[in-house]
């Protein structure tokens, strides 16, 4: 009898647990669907609608009105800030989670499904933002709701800021909040699930972003008087630009390492095999083995981690088939290694092209051309905090046993640039697993595996709790 009671008691607990898990999954699903179906593109969308929808979710879950606000510079670029209160009287500064609500433009005719419909098929969720990054926005909101439902009290406040204009537009929400309402998001450090992530295909890793490269565009321009093409002269705008680009093709910026990329290659060398593993070890010695550097540079991913890269991305010139070109121009896109500025790279390009007929100008985010790039350098990597690292390692070991946890330097830029520059160390951590072949952020048919999404939600919930569980 006792035995039977024990069994049914255990079964009841199990049933209650799986019912709770099913309801948490349903919440995470419904929030995700709602977010995908609110168009937040810069052209026709509104982050305010998405911000308000997420605010309402939190209010419905019992968050006090005073702790959930929607604010922005205009009615289309709203940001949502929610505060989850920690232990009363805690001396610890809050942890901030940032996530952008806006998405890259998507055209219906390019996609197999409607990018602004949440389509569930073949084990995937499809829609613009399913990878970048409404999945993580929905996961963060779901974690807030789940923790509150169970009455969890963290050791410090947790702030969630869902923001506008990371992908485009002129009203970057993180920047705006730091300038206008810093008190709302003041924190000891920040988590930004827009970077980092889990790779389930080989090599299996849980990567977290600890630093990132600096983005820069440059206009390379040549102008000529032009003339009739029946009387050509050697001085030709198209040749000037073409020669500059040919020089760029052959050029490689010097090899560099920092604390993050050193640790990255150290860990990667354990996963890789053969020549590639040996090369990764050989570039860590002083001085690094130049042959190893050269071989690893053939791989686009390793190359991007080893140096500043610049590449031609756009080209135009001439105005008629039978006229000498009056003008030719190219766009050169650079991803700058931390420690160097946009202006420094502009001067290096000028030196490399070595052509007084060319001008090299910096092109700002808004398209404006200037004769001088910013002197601001990409931030040096923040220290790898023990609390963040230990929480990440322990939860990752539970959810993805055998995966290597390693720091990465993202070749792209995220909103962490604003928080980092404001003195808030920022770490890119996400638990959503995406195969390397399935990187479709910004592309057509963006999608995420259903099970990877739910596991990502479980990860963030557990990670946040591990990070903020009061000790003693
Ligand atoms: Zn993003």
Short mmCIF file of C-alpha atoms and ligand atoms in Angstrom, two decimals:
data_model
loop_
_atom_site.label_atom_id
_atom_site.label_comp_id
_atom_site.label_asym_id
_atom_site.label_seq_id
_atom_site.Cartn_x
_atom_site.Cartn_y
_atom_site.Cartn_z
CA UNK A 1 0.00 0.00 0.00
CA UNK A 2 2.71 2.32 1.03
CA UNK A 3 4.57 1.36 -2.12
CA UNK A 4 1.52 2.11 -4.22
CA UNK A 5 1.05 5.48 -2.60
CA UNK A 6 4.72 6.18 -3.25
CA UNK A 7 4.28 5.35 -6.91
CA UNK A 8 1.20 7.40 -7.45
CA UNK A 9 2.77 10.22 -5.45
CA UNK A 10 5.83 10.16 -7.70
CA UNK A 11 3.62 9.90 -10.77
CA UNK A 12 1.60 12.87 -9.59
CA UNK A 13 4.76 14.90 -9.09
CA UNK A 14 6.01 13.87 -12.52
CA UNK A 15 2.69 14.73 -14.12
CA UNK A 16 2.63 18.10 -12.39
CA UNK A 17 6.20 18.74 -13.53
CA UNK A 18 5.54 17.85 -17.15
CA UNK A 19 2.31 19.86 -17.09
CA UNK A 20 4.33 22.84 -15.85
CA UNK A 21 6.96 22.24 -18.56
CA UNK A 22 4.24 22.02 -21.20
CA UNK A 23 2.73 25.29 -20.03
CA UNK A 24 6.17 26.99 -20.00
CA UNK A 25 6.75 25.73 -23.55
CA UNK A 26 3.35 26.99 -24.63
CA UNK A 27 4.12 30.43 -23.21
CA UNK A 28 7.50 30.48 -25.01
CA UNK A 29 5.79 29.35 -28.23
CA UNK A 30 2.99 31.91 -28.10
CA UNK A 31 5.29 34.83 -27.32
CA UNK A 32 7.63 33.81 -30.16
CA UNK A 33 4.74 33.56 -32.63
CA UNK A 34 3.37 36.93 -31.54
CA UNK A 35 6.76 38.62 -31.99
CA UNK A 36 7.42 37.13 -35.43
CA UNK A 37 4.01 38.28 -36.65
CA UNK A 38 4.60 41.90 -35.63
CA UNK A 39 6.56 43.49 -38.47
CA UNK A 40 9.49 45.39 -36.95
CA UNK A 41 11.44 46.29 -40.10
CA UNK A 42 12.69 49.86 -40.40
CA UNK A 43 10.77 50.46 -43.66
CA UNK A 44 7.19 49.73 -42.61
CA UNK A 45 7.33 48.09 -39.20
CA UNK A 46 7.19 49.29 -35.62
CA UNK A 47 9.21 48.16 -32.63
CA UNK A 48 6.74 50.03 -30.43
CA UNK A 49 4.01 47.49 -31.20
CA UNK A 50 6.37 44.64 -30.32
CA UNK A 51 7.56 46.46 -27.17
CA UNK A 52 3.97 47.04 -26.05
CA UNK A 53 3.03 43.43 -26.72
CA UNK A 54 5.94 42.19 -24.58
CA UNK A 55 5.10 44.71 -21.83
CA UNK A 56 1.53 43.41 -21.80
CA UNK A 57 2.77 39.82 -21.48
CA UNK A 58 4.77 40.77 -18.40
CA UNK A 59 1.92 42.77 -16.87
CA UNK A 60 -0.44 39.83 -17.46
CA UNK A 61 2.05 37.63 -15.62
CA UNK A 62 1.84 39.91 -12.60
CA UNK A 63 4.78 42.30 -13.02
CA UNK A 64 3.93 45.65 -11.41
CA UNK A 65 3.15 48.51 -13.79
CA UNK A 66 5.96 50.59 -12.32
CA UNK A 67 8.54 47.99 -13.41
CA UNK A 68 7.56 47.74 -17.07
CA UNK A 69 7.88 50.74 -19.39
CA UNK A 70 7.84 51.41 -23.12
CA UNK A 71 9.88 54.45 -24.18
CA UNK A 72 11.41 55.77 -27.36
CA UNK A 73 12.36 58.80 -29.42
CA UNK A 74 9.24 58.54 -31.62
CA UNK A 75 6.10 56.45 -31.91
CA UNK A 76 7.59 53.80 -34.21
CA UNK A 77 10.85 53.14 -32.36
CA UNK A 78 9.73 52.13 -28.89
CA UNK A 79 11.86 50.11 -26.47
CA UNK A 80 10.63 48.00 -23.57
CA UNK A 81 12.43 47.99 -20.26
CA UNK A 82 11.36 45.62 -17.49
CA UNK A 83 12.90 45.20 -14.07
CA UNK A 84 12.75 41.92 -12.16
CA UNK A 85 13.43 42.82 -8.55
CA UNK A 86 16.07 40.96 -6.62
CA UNK A 87 16.45 40.46 -2.89
CA UNK A 88 15.40 43.66 -1.08
CA UNK A 89 18.45 45.59 0.06
CA UNK A 90 20.85 43.75 -2.25
CA UNK A 91 24.09 45.64 -2.69
CA UNK A 92 24.80 44.01 -6.04
CA UNK A 93 24.34 46.07 -9.18
CA UNK A 94 21.82 44.65 -11.65
CA UNK A 95 22.48 42.39 -14.58
CA UNK A 96 21.10 43.72 -17.86
CA UNK A 97 19.82 41.64 -20.77
CA UNK A 98 19.61 43.42 -24.11
CA UNK A 99 17.82 42.17 -27.21
CA UNK A 100 16.86 43.99 -30.39
CA UNK A 101 13.26 43.82 -31.54
CA UNK A 102 13.83 45.04 -35.08
CA UNK A 103 14.52 42.69 -37.98
CA UNK A 104 16.16 42.91 -41.38
CA UNK A 105 13.86 43.59 -44.34
CA UNK A 106 12.33 40.51 -45.98
CA UNK A 107 10.45 40.28 -49.26
CA UNK A 108 7.58 37.82 -49.60
CA UNK A 109 8.65 36.89 -53.16
CA UNK A 110 12.15 35.84 -52.00
CA UNK A 111 10.80 33.46 -49.39
CA UNK A 112 9.07 30.07 -49.58
CA UNK A 113 6.74 31.19 -46.77
CA UNK A 114 5.44 34.58 -45.64
CA UNK A 115 8.34 36.00 -43.59
CA UNK A 116 5.91 37.71 -41.21
CA UNK A 117 3.85 34.61 -40.54
CA UNK A 118 5.01 32.16 -37.88
CA UNK A 119 5.10 28.96 -39.93
CA UNK A 120 5.62 25.63 -38.18
CA UNK A 121 6.72 22.83 -40.46
CA UNK A 122 9.15 19.90 -40.66
CA UNK A 123 10.32 20.50 -37.10
CA UNK A 124 11.19 24.16 -37.72
CA UNK A 125 9.76 27.57 -36.94
CA UNK A 126 10.03 29.82 -40.00
CA UNK A 127 9.85 33.60 -40.10
CA UNK A 128 11.96 36.75 -40.19
CA UNK A 129 13.66 37.04 -36.83
CA UNK A 130 13.51 33.35 -35.87
CA UNK A 131 17.34 33.41 -35.64
CA UNK A 132 18.06 37.12 -35.33
CA UNK A 133 16.82 37.61 -32.71
CA UNK A 134 13.15 37.36 -31.80
CA UNK A 135 13.85 33.82 -30.62
CA UNK A 136 16.04 35.22 -27.85
CA UNK A 137 13.67 38.11 -27.10
CA UNK A 138 10.83 35.63 -26.61
CA UNK A 139 13.08 33.39 -24.53
CA UNK A 140 14.05 36.25 -22.20
CA UNK A 141 10.42 37.33 -21.71
CA UNK A 142 9.43 33.69 -21.11
CA UNK A 143 12.20 33.27 -18.52
CA UNK A 144 10.97 36.37 -16.67
CA UNK A 145 7.44 34.97 -16.60
CA UNK A 146 8.56 31.50 -15.54
CA UNK A 147 10.77 32.79 -12.71
CA UNK A 148 8.04 35.07 -11.46
CA UNK A 149 5.44 32.29 -11.58
CA UNK A 150 7.55 30.19 -9.25
CA UNK A 151 8.30 33.12 -6.94
CA UNK A 152 12.04 33.12 -7.61
CA UNK A 153 13.98 35.97 -5.99
CA UNK A 154 17.40 36.65 -7.57
CA UNK A 155 20.32 38.06 -5.62
CA UNK A 156 20.18 41.24 -7.67
CA UNK A 157 17.80 43.00 -10.07
CA UNK A 158 17.59 41.63 -13.59
CA UNK A 159 16.75 44.20 -16.23
CA UNK A 160 15.45 43.28 -19.66
CA UNK A 161 15.71 45.87 -22.43
CA UNK A 162 14.12 45.02 -25.79
CA UNK A 163 15.16 47.67 -28.22
CA UNK A 164 14.90 49.30 -31.66
CA UNK A 165 17.17 49.71 -34.66
CA UNK A 166 20.08 47.34 -34.27
CA UNK A 167 19.79 46.19 -37.88
CA UNK A 168 19.05 49.54 -39.44
CA UNK A 169 17.29 52.82 -38.86
CA UNK A 170 18.45 55.88 -37.03
CA UNK A 171 17.07 55.27 -33.54
CA UNK A 172 19.24 52.61 -31.95
CA UNK A 173 17.44 51.80 -28.73
CA UNK A 174 20.44 50.84 -26.61
CA UNK A 175 22.24 54.04 -27.59
CA UNK A 176 19.11 56.10 -26.94
CA UNK A 177 18.49 54.53 -23.54
CA UNK A 178 22.09 55.04 -22.46
CA UNK A 179 21.87 58.71 -23.43
CA UNK A 180 18.36 59.46 -22.17
CA UNK A 181 17.42 56.96 -19.45
CA UNK A 182 20.63 55.43 -18.28
CA UNK A 183 19.20 54.92 -14.77
CA UNK A 184 16.74 52.40 -16.21
CA UNK A 185 19.44 50.12 -17.58
CA UNK A 186 22.40 50.86 -15.32
CA UNK A 187 24.02 47.50 -14.63
CA UNK A 188 27.20 45.80 -13.54
CA UNK A 189 27.36 43.79 -16.73
CA UNK A 190 25.19 42.88 -19.69
CA UNK A 191 24.12 39.74 -21.50
CA UNK A 192 23.33 40.03 -25.18
CA UNK A 193 21.91 36.86 -26.77
CA UNK A 194 22.41 38.42 -30.22
CA UNK A 195 25.85 36.82 -30.22
CA UNK A 196 27.35 33.53 -29.22
CA UNK A 197 25.39 30.32 -29.44
CA UNK A 198 25.40 26.57 -29.62
CA UNK A 199 26.75 24.62 -32.61
CA UNK A 200 25.32 21.10 -32.64
CA UNK A 201 27.28 19.98 -35.73
CA UNK A 202 30.99 19.16 -35.46
CA UNK A 203 32.87 20.68 -33.78
CA UNK A 204 30.22 20.88 -31.08
CA UNK A 205 30.62 24.07 -29.13
CA UNK A 206 28.87 26.47 -26.83
CA UNK A 207 30.37 29.76 -27.93
CA UNK A 208 30.03 32.99 -26.03
CA UNK A 209 30.99 36.35 -27.43
CA UNK A 210 33.57 38.11 -25.31
CA UNK A 211 34.66 40.74 -27.82
CA UNK A 212 33.76 41.83 -31.31
CA UNK A 213 35.25 43.49 -34.31
CA UNK A 214 34.52 47.04 -35.33
CA UNK A 215 32.51 47.63 -38.51
CA UNK A 216 33.58 50.20 -41.12
CA UNK A 217 32.72 51.09 -44.73
CA UNK A 218 34.96 53.16 -46.97
CA UNK A 219 34.26 54.78 -50.30
CA UNK A 220 37.13 54.49 -52.79
CA UNK A 221 36.55 57.11 -55.47
CA UNK A 222 38.28 58.23 -58.68
CA UNK A 223 37.11 61.04 -60.93
CA UNK A 224 38.33 62.06 -64.38
CA UNK A 225 37.38 64.73 -66.92
CA UNK A 226 36.07 61.93 -69.14
CA UNK A 227 35.97 62.24 -72.92
CA UNK A 228 35.30 60.25 -76.05
CA UNK A 229 36.17 56.55 -75.84
CA UNK A 230 37.67 56.63 -79.35
CA UNK A 231 40.56 58.66 -77.90
CA UNK A 232 41.54 56.78 -74.73
CA UNK A 233 44.29 57.95 -72.39
CA UNK A 234 45.92 55.88 -69.65
CA UNK A 235 44.42 58.01 -66.87
CA UNK A 236 41.04 56.36 -66.40
CA UNK A 237 38.80 56.45 -63.30
CA UNK A 238 37.86 52.78 -63.65
CA UNK A 239 41.51 51.69 -63.86
CA UNK A 240 42.40 53.65 -60.73
CA UNK A 241 39.68 51.95 -58.70
CA UNK A 242 40.34 48.54 -60.29
CA UNK A 243 44.06 48.76 -59.44
CA UNK A 244 43.27 49.70 -55.87
CA UNK A 245 40.96 46.72 -55.50
CA UNK A 246 43.52 44.40 -57.09
CA UNK A 247 46.06 45.58 -54.50
CA UNK A 248 43.51 44.97 -51.75
CA UNK A 249 42.88 41.44 -53.01
CA UNK A 250 46.55 40.56 -52.54
CA UNK A 251 46.89 42.32 -49.19
CA UNK A 252 46.44 40.80 -45.74
CA UNK A 253 46.42 42.78 -42.52
CA UNK A 254 48.93 41.57 -39.93
CA UNK A 255 48.16 38.60 -37.72
CA UNK A 256 47.04 39.52 -34.19
CA UNK A 257 45.95 37.81 -30.99
CA UNK A 258 44.15 39.04 -27.89
CA UNK A 259 43.10 37.28 -24.66
CA UNK A 260 39.85 36.09 -26.21
CA UNK A 261 41.20 34.81 -29.53
CA UNK A 262 44.13 33.16 -27.74
CA UNK A 263 41.70 31.20 -25.58
CA UNK A 264 39.55 30.52 -28.65
CA UNK A 265 42.40 28.92 -30.59
CA UNK A 266 43.60 27.06 -27.50
CA UNK A 267 40.17 25.43 -27.14
CA UNK A 268 39.66 24.94 -30.87
CA UNK A 269 42.99 23.13 -31.13
CA UNK A 270 41.53 20.50 -28.78
CA UNK A 271 38.55 19.94 -31.06
CA UNK A 272 40.27 20.15 -34.41
CA UNK A 273 42.50 17.38 -35.70
CA UNK A 274 45.61 16.97 -37.86
CA UNK A 275 47.26 19.94 -39.56
CA UNK A 276 44.61 22.39 -38.53
CA UNK A 277 45.01 21.55 -34.80
CA UNK A 278 48.80 21.73 -35.11
CA UNK A 279 48.54 25.10 -36.87
CA UNK A 280 46.29 26.50 -34.17
CA UNK A 281 48.89 25.58 -31.58
CA UNK A 282 51.72 26.94 -33.74
CA UNK A 283 50.18 30.42 -34.01
CA UNK A 284 50.06 30.70 -30.22
CA UNK A 285 53.82 30.50 -29.80
CA UNK A 286 56.08 33.56 -29.70
CA UNK A 287 56.80 34.36 -32.44
CA UNK A 288 53.93 32.64 -34.23
CA UNK A 289 54.80 30.20 -37.02
CA UNK A 290 54.26 32.19 -40.26
CA UNK A 291 53.51 29.03 -42.28
CA UNK A 292 50.78 28.08 -39.83
CA UNK A 293 49.34 31.60 -40.02
CA UNK A 294 49.32 31.33 -43.79
CA UNK A 295 47.61 27.94 -43.86
CA UNK A 296 44.95 28.94 -41.33
CA UNK A 297 44.30 32.15 -43.28
CA UNK A 298 42.87 30.00 -46.10
CA UNK A 299 39.92 29.24 -43.87
CA UNK A 300 37.52 32.21 -43.86
CA UNK A 301 36.47 31.69 -40.23
CA UNK A 302 39.98 31.37 -38.80
CA UNK A 303 41.16 34.23 -40.99
CA UNK A 304 38.46 36.54 -39.61
CA UNK A 305 39.58 35.77 -36.06
CA UNK A 306 43.27 36.43 -36.81
CA UNK A 307 43.23 39.92 -38.30
CA UNK A 308 41.40 42.97 -39.58
CA UNK A 309 39.77 42.12 -42.89
CA UNK A 310 38.73 44.46 -45.72
CA UNK A 311 36.88 43.40 -48.84
CA UNK A 312 35.34 45.07 -51.89
CA UNK A 313 31.56 44.83 -51.64
CA UNK A 314 30.21 47.27 -54.25
CA UNK A 315 31.44 48.74 -57.50
CA UNK A 316 30.12 51.28 -59.98
CA UNK A 317 31.56 53.53 -62.65
CA UNK A 318 31.12 55.07 -66.06
CA UNK A 319 27.99 56.51 -67.61
CA UNK A 320 27.97 55.39 -71.28
CA UNK A 321 29.39 52.50 -73.32
CA UNK A 322 31.20 54.93 -75.62
CA UNK A 323 32.54 57.48 -73.11
CA UNK A 324 35.61 57.62 -70.88
CA UNK A 325 34.40 57.28 -67.31
CA UNK A 326 34.09 60.52 -65.37
CA UNK A 327 33.77 58.63 -62.15
CA UNK A 328 34.29 55.21 -60.61
CA UNK A 329 33.74 54.13 -57.04
CA UNK A 330 33.86 51.08 -54.85
CA UNK A 331 32.77 50.28 -51.34
CA UNK A 332 35.32 48.53 -49.17
CA UNK A 333 33.92 46.90 -46.06
CA UNK A 334 36.24 46.29 -43.12
CA UNK A 335 35.94 44.35 -39.89
CA UNK A 336 38.51 45.85 -37.59
CA UNK A 337 40.41 43.92 -34.96
CA UNK A 338 39.87 45.33 -31.43
CA UNK A 339 42.48 47.94 -30.61
CA UNK A 340 42.39 49.77 -33.96
CA UNK A 341 40.22 52.65 -35.09
CA UNK A 342 38.30 53.34 -38.29
CA UNK A 343 40.61 56.24 -39.07
CA UNK A 344 43.71 54.09 -38.63
CA UNK A 345 42.38 51.59 -41.19
CA UNK A 346 41.40 54.40 -43.60
CA UNK A 347 45.01 55.67 -43.52
CA UNK A 348 46.30 52.15 -44.10
CA UNK A 349 44.08 51.74 -47.15
CA UNK A 350 45.35 55.03 -48.57
CA UNK A 351 48.92 53.84 -48.06
CA UNK A 352 48.18 50.49 -49.65
CA UNK A 353 46.48 52.00 -52.74
CA UNK A 354 49.29 54.54 -53.06
CA UNK A 355 47.43 56.55 -55.71
CA UNK A 356 46.96 60.32 -55.34
CA UNK A 357 44.10 60.20 -57.86
CA UNK A 358 42.01 58.23 -55.39
CA UNK A 359 40.14 59.49 -52.38
CA UNK A 360 39.28 57.11 -49.56
CA UNK A 361 36.47 58.36 -47.38
CA UNK A 362 34.71 56.89 -44.39
CA UNK A 363 31.05 56.06 -44.90
CA UNK A 364 28.95 56.37 -41.73
CA UNK A 365 25.99 54.22 -40.73
CA UNK A 366 23.67 56.83 -42.23
CA UNK A 367 25.60 56.77 -45.55
CA UNK A 368 27.27 60.12 -44.92
CA UNK A 369 30.81 60.40 -46.29
CA UNK A 370 33.55 62.03 -44.23
CA UNK A 371 37.25 62.65 -44.78
CA UNK A 372 38.04 61.27 -41.35
CA UNK A 373 36.85 58.08 -39.70
CA UNK A 374 36.27 57.85 -35.98
CA UNK A 375 39.38 57.57 -33.81
CA UNK A 376 37.46 55.39 -31.39
CA UNK A 377 38.99 51.94 -31.13
CA UNK A 378 37.01 48.74 -30.81
CA UNK A 379 36.86 47.94 -27.11
CA UNK A 380 39.44 45.63 -25.69
CA UNK A 381 37.87 42.41 -24.37
CA UNK A 382 36.37 42.67 -20.87
CA UNK A 383 37.66 40.28 -18.22
CA UNK A 384 35.96 36.89 -18.33
CA UNK A 385 33.89 37.12 -15.12
CA UNK A 386 33.94 34.04 -12.90
CA UNK A 387 30.22 34.18 -12.08
CA UNK A 388 29.24 34.35 -15.76
CA UNK A 389 31.76 31.68 -16.79
CA UNK A 390 30.90 29.25 -14.00
CA UNK A 391 27.16 29.56 -14.53
CA UNK A 392 27.57 29.11 -18.26
CA UNK A 393 29.87 26.10 -17.88
CA UNK A 394 27.69 24.32 -15.34
CA UNK A 395 24.41 24.76 -17.22
CA UNK A 396 26.02 23.97 -20.58
CA UNK A 397 27.50 20.77 -19.15
CA UNK A 398 24.02 19.69 -18.09
CA UNK A 399 22.26 20.53 -21.37
CA UNK A 400 25.04 19.78 -23.86
CA UNK A 401 27.37 17.26 -22.28
CA UNK A 402 30.68 16.96 -24.13
CA UNK A 403 30.39 20.32 -25.90
CA UNK A 404 33.37 22.64 -25.55
CA UNK A 405 32.60 26.04 -24.04
CA UNK A 406 34.77 28.67 -25.67
CA UNK A 407 35.00 32.44 -26.02
CA UNK A 408 34.62 33.90 -29.48
CA UNK A 409 35.34 37.20 -31.16
CA UNK A 410 32.38 37.90 -33.44
CA UNK A 411 33.39 39.21 -36.85
CA UNK A 412 30.12 41.15 -36.91
CA UNK A 413 28.97 43.96 -34.67
CA UNK A 414 26.10 43.97 -32.20
CA UNK A 415 24.53 46.38 -29.75
CA UNK A 416 27.18 45.33 -27.23
CA UNK A 417 29.30 48.05 -28.79
CA UNK A 418 27.12 50.63 -27.00
CA UNK A 419 27.03 48.95 -23.61
CA UNK A 420 30.75 48.16 -23.79
CA UNK A 421 31.58 51.75 -24.65
CA UNK A 422 29.39 52.87 -21.75
CA UNK A 423 31.59 50.82 -19.42
CA UNK A 424 29.19 47.89 -19.02
CA UNK A 425 31.10 44.67 -19.82
CA UNK A 426 28.95 42.66 -22.20
CA UNK A 427 28.84 38.99 -23.03
CA UNK A 428 27.06 37.40 -25.97
CA UNK A 429 25.38 34.26 -24.68
CA UNK A 430 22.59 32.30 -26.34
CA UNK A 431 21.41 28.73 -25.89
CA UNK A 432 19.72 28.32 -29.25
CA UNK A 433 21.51 25.69 -31.31
CA UNK A 434 21.94 26.41 -35.02
CA UNK A 435 23.88 24.23 -37.45
CA UNK A 436 26.62 26.06 -39.30
CA UNK A 437 24.95 25.22 -42.61
CA UNK A 438 21.73 26.76 -41.35
CA UNK A 439 22.94 30.30 -40.61
CA UNK A 440 20.09 32.20 -42.21
CA UNK A 441 20.05 35.38 -40.20
CA UNK A 442 19.43 38.26 -42.63
CA UNK A 443 18.77 35.71 -45.42
CA UNK A 444 15.71 34.08 -46.92
CA UNK A 445 13.74 31.31 -45.19
CA UNK A 446 15.22 32.14 -41.79
CA UNK A 447 14.28 29.34 -39.40
CA UNK A 448 15.09 27.65 -36.13
CA UNK A 449 14.58 24.06 -35.05
CA UNK A 450 11.63 23.71 -32.69
CA UNK A 451 13.52 21.55 -30.19
CA UNK A 452 16.52 23.91 -30.32
CA UNK A 453 14.24 26.83 -29.49
CA UNK A 454 12.68 25.11 -26.47
CA UNK A 455 16.06 23.95 -25.24
CA UNK A 456 17.36 27.48 -25.67
CA UNK A 457 14.50 28.69 -23.48
CA UNK A 458 15.32 26.09 -20.85
CA UNK A 459 18.97 27.12 -20.99
CA UNK A 460 18.32 30.82 -20.43
CA UNK A 461 15.99 30.17 -17.54
CA UNK A 462 18.54 27.88 -15.85
CA UNK A 463 21.47 30.14 -16.70
CA UNK A 464 19.82 33.25 -15.28
CA UNK A 465 19.00 31.40 -12.10
CA UNK A 466 22.50 29.95 -11.77
CA UNK A 467 23.88 33.44 -12.25
CA UNK A 468 21.64 35.13 -9.69
CA UNK A 469 20.91 32.51 -7.06
CA UNK A 470 21.75 34.06 -3.71
CA UNK A 471 24.63 32.35 -1.96
CA UNK A 472 24.52 32.27 1.85
ZN1 LIG B 1 20.92 40.59 -34.43
#
